XYZ file of C-alpha atoms in Angstrom:
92
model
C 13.095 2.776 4.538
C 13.189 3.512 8.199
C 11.361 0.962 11.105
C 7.728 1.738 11.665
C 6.129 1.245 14.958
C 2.942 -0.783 13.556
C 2.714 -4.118 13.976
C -0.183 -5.461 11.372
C -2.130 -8.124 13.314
C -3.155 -11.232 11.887
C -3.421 -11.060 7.510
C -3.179 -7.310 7.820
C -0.311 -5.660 5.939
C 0.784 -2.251 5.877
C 1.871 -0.098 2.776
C 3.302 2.813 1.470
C 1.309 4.209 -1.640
C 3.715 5.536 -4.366
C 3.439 9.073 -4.980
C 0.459 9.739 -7.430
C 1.683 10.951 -11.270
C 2.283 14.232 -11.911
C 2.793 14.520 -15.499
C 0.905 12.225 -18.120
C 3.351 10.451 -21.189
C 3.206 13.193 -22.978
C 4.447 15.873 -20.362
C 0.971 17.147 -19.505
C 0.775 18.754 -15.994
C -1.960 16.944 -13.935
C -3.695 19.027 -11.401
C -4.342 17.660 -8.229
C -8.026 17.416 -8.778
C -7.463 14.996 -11.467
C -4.970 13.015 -9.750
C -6.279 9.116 -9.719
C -4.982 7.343 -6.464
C -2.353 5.248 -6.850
C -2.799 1.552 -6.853
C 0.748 0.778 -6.206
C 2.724 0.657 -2.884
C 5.445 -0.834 -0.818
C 4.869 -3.262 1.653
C 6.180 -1.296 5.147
C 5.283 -4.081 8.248
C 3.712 -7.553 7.636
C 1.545 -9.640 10.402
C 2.564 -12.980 11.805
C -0.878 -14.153 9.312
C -3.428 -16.520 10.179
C -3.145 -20.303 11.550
C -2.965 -22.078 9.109
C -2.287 -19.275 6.102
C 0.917 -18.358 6.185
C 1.568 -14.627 4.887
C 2.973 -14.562 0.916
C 4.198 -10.561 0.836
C 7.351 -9.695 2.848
C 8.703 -6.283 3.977
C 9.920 -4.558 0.648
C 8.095 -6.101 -1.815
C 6.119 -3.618 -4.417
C 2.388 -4.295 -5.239
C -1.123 -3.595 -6.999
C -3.723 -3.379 -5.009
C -7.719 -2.610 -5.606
C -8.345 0.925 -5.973
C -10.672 1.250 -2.877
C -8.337 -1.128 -0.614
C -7.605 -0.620 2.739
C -7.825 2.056 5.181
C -6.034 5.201 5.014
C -3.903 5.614 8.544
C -1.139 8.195 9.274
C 1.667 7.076 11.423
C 4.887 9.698 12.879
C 3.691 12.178 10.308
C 3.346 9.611 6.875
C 0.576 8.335 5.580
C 0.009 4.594 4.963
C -2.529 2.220 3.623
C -3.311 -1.219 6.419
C -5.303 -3.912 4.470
C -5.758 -7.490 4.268
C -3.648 -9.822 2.141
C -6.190 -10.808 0.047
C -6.923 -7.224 -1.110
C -3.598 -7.104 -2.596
C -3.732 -8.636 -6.650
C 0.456 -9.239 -7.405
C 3.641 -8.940 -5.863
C 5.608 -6.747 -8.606
C-alpha cells in the first residue's frame, strides 16, 4: 500500500473499495452491468477526528460500509471512497 497525499479532515476517512466479484459461487461470469458495488474496503488515510471523539479505524484496517456511503474521489489515477466514521458499520 503506497502513501497517499489526502489528508481526511476531521471524522472523515478515506478507503479503498475491494474490487467488485467477478464470478458468483458457482463460477458464473458476472457482467459488468450486474456488478453490485462493493461494500467492503481498506482504510487508506484517517483524520486527526473530532474534539472530543477520538477516531476508532486506523490505516489498514478492512471494513463494511453502507452501500450508498461516501463520495466517490479519484486521487494519482485510483479511485477511492472519503466518508465519515459513522458511515462505516465494522472493522473486519
Amino acid at each position: 500500500m503506497s502513501e497517499v497525499k489526502v489528508k481526511p479532515l476531521a471524522d472523515r476517512v478515506l478507503v479503498q473499495t475491494a474490487p467488485a466479484e467477478e464470478k458468483t459461487a458457482f463460477g458464473i461470469i458476472i457482467p459488468d452491468t450486474a456488478k453490485e458495488k462493493p461494500q467492503r474496503g481498506t482504510v487508506v488515510a484517517v483524520g486527526p477526528g473530532k474534539k472530543d471523539e477520538p477516531l476508532t479505524v486506523k490505516v489498514g484496517d478492512t471494513i463494511l460500509y453502507g452501500k450508498y456511503a461516501g463520495t466517490e474521489i479519484a486521487v494519482e489515477g485510483q479511485e477511492y471512497l472519503i466518508m465519515r466514521e459513522s458511515d462505516i458499520f465494522a472493522i473486519i
